[in-house]
PDB file of C-alpha atoms in Angstrom:
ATOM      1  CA  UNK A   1      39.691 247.529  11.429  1.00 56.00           C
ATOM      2  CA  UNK A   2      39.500 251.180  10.614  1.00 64.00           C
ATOM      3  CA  UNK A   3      36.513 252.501   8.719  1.00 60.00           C
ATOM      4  CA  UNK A   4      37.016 255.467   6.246  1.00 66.00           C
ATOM      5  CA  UNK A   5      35.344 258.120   7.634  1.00 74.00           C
ATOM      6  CA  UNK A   6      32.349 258.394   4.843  1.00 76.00           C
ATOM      7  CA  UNK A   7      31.608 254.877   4.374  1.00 74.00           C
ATOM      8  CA  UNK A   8      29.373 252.520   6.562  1.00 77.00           C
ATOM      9  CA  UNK A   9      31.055 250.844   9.183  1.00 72.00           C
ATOM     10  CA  UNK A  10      31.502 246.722   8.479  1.00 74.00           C
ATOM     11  CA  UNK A  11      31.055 244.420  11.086  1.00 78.00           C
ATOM     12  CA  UNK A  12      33.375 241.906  11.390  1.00 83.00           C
ATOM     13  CA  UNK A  13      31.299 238.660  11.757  1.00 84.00           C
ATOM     14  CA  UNK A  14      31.778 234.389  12.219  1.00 84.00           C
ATOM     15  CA  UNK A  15      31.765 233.193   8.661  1.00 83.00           C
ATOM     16  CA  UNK A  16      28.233 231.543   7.595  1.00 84.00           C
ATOM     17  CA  UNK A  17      27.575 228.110   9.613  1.00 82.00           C
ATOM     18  CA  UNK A  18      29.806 228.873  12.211  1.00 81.00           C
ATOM     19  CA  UNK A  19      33.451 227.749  13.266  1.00 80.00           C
ATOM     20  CA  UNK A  20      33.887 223.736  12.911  1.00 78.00           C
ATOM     21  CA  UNK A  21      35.364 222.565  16.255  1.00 74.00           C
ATOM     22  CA  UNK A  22      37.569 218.954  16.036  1.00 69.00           C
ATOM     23  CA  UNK A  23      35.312 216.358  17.102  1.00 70.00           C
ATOM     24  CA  UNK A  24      36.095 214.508  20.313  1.00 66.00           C
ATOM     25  CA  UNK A  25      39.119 217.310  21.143  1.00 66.00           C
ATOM     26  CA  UNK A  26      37.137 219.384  23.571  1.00 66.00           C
ATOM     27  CA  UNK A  27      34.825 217.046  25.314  1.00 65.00           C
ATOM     28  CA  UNK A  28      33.797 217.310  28.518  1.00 70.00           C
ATOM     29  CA  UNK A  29      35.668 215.597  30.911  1.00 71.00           C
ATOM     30  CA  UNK A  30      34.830 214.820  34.389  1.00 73.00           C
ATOM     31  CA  UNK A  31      36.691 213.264  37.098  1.00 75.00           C
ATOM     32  CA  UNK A  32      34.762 210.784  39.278  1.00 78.00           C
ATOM     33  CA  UNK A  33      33.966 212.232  42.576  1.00 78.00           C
ATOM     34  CA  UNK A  34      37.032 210.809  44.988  1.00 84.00           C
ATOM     35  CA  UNK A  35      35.655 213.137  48.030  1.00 87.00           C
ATOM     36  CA  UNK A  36      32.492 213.775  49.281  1.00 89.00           C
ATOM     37  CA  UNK A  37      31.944 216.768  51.053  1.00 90.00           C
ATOM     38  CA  UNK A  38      31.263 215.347  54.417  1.00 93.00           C
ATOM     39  CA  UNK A  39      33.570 213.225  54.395  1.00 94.00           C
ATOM     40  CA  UNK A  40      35.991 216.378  54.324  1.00 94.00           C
ATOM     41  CA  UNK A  41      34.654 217.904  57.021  1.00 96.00           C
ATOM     42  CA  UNK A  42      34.604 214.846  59.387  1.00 97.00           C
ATOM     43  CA  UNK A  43      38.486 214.464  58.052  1.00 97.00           C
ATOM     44  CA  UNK A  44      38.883 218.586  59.525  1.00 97.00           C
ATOM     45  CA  UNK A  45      36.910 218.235  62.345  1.00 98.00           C
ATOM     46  CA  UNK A  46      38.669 214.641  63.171  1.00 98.00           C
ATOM     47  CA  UNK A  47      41.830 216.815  62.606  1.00 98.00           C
ATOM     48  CA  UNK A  48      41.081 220.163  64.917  1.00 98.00           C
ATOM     49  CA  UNK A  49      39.692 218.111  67.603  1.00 98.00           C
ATOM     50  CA  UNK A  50      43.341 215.989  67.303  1.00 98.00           C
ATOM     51  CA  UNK A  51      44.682 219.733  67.607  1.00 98.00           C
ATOM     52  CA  UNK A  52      42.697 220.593  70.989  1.00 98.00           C
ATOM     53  CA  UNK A  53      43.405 217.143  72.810  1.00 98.00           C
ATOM     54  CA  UNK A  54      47.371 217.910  71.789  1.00 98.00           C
ATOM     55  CA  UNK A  55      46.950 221.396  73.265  1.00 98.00           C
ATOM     56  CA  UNK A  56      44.791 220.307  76.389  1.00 98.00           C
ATOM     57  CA  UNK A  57      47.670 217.502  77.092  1.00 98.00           C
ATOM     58  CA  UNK A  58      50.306 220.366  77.025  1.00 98.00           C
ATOM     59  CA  UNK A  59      48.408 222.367  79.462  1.00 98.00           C
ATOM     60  CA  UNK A  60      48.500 218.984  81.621  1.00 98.00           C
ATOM     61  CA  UNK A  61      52.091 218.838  81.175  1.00 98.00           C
ATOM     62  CA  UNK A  62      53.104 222.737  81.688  1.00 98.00           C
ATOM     63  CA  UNK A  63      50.873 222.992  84.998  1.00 98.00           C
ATOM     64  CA  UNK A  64      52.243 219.620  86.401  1.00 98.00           C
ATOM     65  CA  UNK A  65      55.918 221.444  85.560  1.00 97.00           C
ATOM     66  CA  UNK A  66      54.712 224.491  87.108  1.00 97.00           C
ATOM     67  CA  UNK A  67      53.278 222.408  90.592  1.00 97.00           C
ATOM     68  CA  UNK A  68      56.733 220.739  91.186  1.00 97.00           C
ATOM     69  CA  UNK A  69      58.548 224.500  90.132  1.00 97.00           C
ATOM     70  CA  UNK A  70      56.785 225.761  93.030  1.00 96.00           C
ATOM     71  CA  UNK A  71      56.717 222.905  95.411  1.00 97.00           C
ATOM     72  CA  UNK A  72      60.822 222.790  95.095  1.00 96.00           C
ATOM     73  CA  UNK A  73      60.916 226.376  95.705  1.00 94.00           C
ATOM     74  CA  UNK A  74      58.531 225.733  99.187  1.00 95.00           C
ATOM     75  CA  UNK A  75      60.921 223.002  99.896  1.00 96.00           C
ATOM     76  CA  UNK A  76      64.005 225.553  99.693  1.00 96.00           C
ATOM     77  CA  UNK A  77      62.494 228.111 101.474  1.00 95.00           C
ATOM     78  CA  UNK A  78      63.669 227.860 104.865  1.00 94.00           C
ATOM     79  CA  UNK A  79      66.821 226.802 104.012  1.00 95.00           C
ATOM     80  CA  UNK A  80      67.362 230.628 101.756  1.00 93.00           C
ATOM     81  CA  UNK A  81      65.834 232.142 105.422  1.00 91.00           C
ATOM     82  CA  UNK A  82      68.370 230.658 107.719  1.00 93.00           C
ATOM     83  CA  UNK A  83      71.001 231.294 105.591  1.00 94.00           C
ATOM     84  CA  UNK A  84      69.327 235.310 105.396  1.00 89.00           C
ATOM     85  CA  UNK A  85      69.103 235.175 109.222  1.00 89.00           C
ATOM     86  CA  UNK A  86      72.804 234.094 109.365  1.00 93.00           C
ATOM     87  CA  UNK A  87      73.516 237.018 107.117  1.00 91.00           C
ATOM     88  CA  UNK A  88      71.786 239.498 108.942  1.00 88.00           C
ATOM     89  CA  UNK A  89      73.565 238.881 112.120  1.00 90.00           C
ATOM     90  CA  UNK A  90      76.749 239.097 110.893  1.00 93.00           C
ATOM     91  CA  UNK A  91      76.107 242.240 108.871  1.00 89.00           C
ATOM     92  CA  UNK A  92      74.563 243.633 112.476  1.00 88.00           C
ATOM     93  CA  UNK A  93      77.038 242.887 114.460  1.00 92.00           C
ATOM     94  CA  UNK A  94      79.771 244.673 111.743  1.00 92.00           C
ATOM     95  CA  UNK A  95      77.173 247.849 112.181  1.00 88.00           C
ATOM     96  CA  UNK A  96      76.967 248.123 116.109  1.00 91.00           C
ATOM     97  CA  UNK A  97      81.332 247.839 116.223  1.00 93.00           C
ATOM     98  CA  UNK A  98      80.872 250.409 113.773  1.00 92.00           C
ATOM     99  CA  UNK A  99      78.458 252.733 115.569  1.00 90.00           C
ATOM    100  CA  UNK A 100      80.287 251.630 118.851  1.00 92.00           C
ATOM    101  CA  UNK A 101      83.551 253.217 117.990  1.00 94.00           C
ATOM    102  CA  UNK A 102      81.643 256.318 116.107  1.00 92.00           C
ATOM    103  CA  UNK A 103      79.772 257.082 119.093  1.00 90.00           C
ATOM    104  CA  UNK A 104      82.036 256.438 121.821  1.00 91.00           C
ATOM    105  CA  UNK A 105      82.881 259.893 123.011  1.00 91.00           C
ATOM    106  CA  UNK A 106      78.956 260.817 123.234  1.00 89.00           C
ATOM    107  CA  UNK A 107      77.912 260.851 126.262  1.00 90.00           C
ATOM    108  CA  UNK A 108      74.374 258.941 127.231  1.00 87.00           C
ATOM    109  CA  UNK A 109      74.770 257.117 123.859  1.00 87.00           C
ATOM    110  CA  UNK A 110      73.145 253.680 123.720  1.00 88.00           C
ATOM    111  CA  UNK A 111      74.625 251.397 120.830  1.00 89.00           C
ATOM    112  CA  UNK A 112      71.583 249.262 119.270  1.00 83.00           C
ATOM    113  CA  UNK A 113      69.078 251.224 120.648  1.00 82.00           C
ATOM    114  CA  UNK A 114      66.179 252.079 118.202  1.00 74.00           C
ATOM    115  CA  UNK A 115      65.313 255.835 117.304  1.00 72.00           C
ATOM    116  CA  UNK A 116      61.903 255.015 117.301  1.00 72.00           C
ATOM    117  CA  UNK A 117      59.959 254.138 120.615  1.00 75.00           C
ATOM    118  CA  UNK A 118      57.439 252.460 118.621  1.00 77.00           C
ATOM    119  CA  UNK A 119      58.500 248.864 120.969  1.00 76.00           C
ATOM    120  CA  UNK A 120      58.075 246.863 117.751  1.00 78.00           C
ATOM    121  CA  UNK A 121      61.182 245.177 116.060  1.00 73.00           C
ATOM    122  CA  UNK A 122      61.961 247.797 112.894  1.00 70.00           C
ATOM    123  CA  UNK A 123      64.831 246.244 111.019  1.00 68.00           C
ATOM    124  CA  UNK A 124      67.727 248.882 109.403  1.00 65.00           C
ATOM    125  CA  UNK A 125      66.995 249.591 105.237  1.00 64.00           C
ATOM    126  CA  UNK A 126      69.448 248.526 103.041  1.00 60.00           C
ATOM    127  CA  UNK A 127      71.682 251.636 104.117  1.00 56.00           C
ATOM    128  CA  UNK A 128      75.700 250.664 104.458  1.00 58.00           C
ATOM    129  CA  UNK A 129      77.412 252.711 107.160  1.00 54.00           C
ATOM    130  CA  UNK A 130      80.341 250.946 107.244  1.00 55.00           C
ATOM    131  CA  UNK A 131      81.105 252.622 103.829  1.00 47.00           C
TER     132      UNK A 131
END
């Protein structure tokens, strides 16, 4: 409320004996106490420790998958090495006809032979010279 700028401010007050409340509107209700707090935390811990047995079982499962992964792998292994071996030849062979009928008109030319006099077994890169 706006006071008039010469007059005494008026305080707006609660009028004498108060505001009368309804009787029995606002009473105070309370609920009866359905949870107790430790009983919620053995409910969460019951619950996360549910969590780490599920996530310890996984880790079973996953490294069991990953054991047989690898063990099948092993088990193919030689098989994916012949088969390499078998590869290589062939490929060889195609190089030395290759270098046989490049080099034919040098004289003193050895077809196979190493450049390098190292004695050890050096095989070719990955370089194509049939083209």
């Amino acid at each position: 409320m706006a006071t008039p700028l010469k007059a005494r401010p008026v305080q707006e007050m609660a009028p004498s004996g108060g505001y009368k409340m309804p009787a029995g509107k606002f009473a105070r209700y309370q609920p009866k106490q359905r949870m107790s707090g430790a009983f919620i935390f053995g409910a969460v811990t019951a619950v996360v420790c549910y969590g780490f047995y599920g996530v310890g079982q996984g880790n079973v499962r996953r490294r069991a998958l990953r054991h047989e992964r690898r063990e099948r792998r092993a088990a193919i292994i030689p098989f994916l090495q012949a088969e390499e071996d078998f590869r290589y030849t062939q490929e060889r062979a195609k190089q030395l006809d290759v270098e046989k009928r490049i080099m034919q008109d040098v004289p003193g030319w050895e077809v196979g032979k190493s450049p390098f006099n190292s004695g050890k077994f050096m095989p070719p890169g990955d370089t194509n010279i049939i083209g």
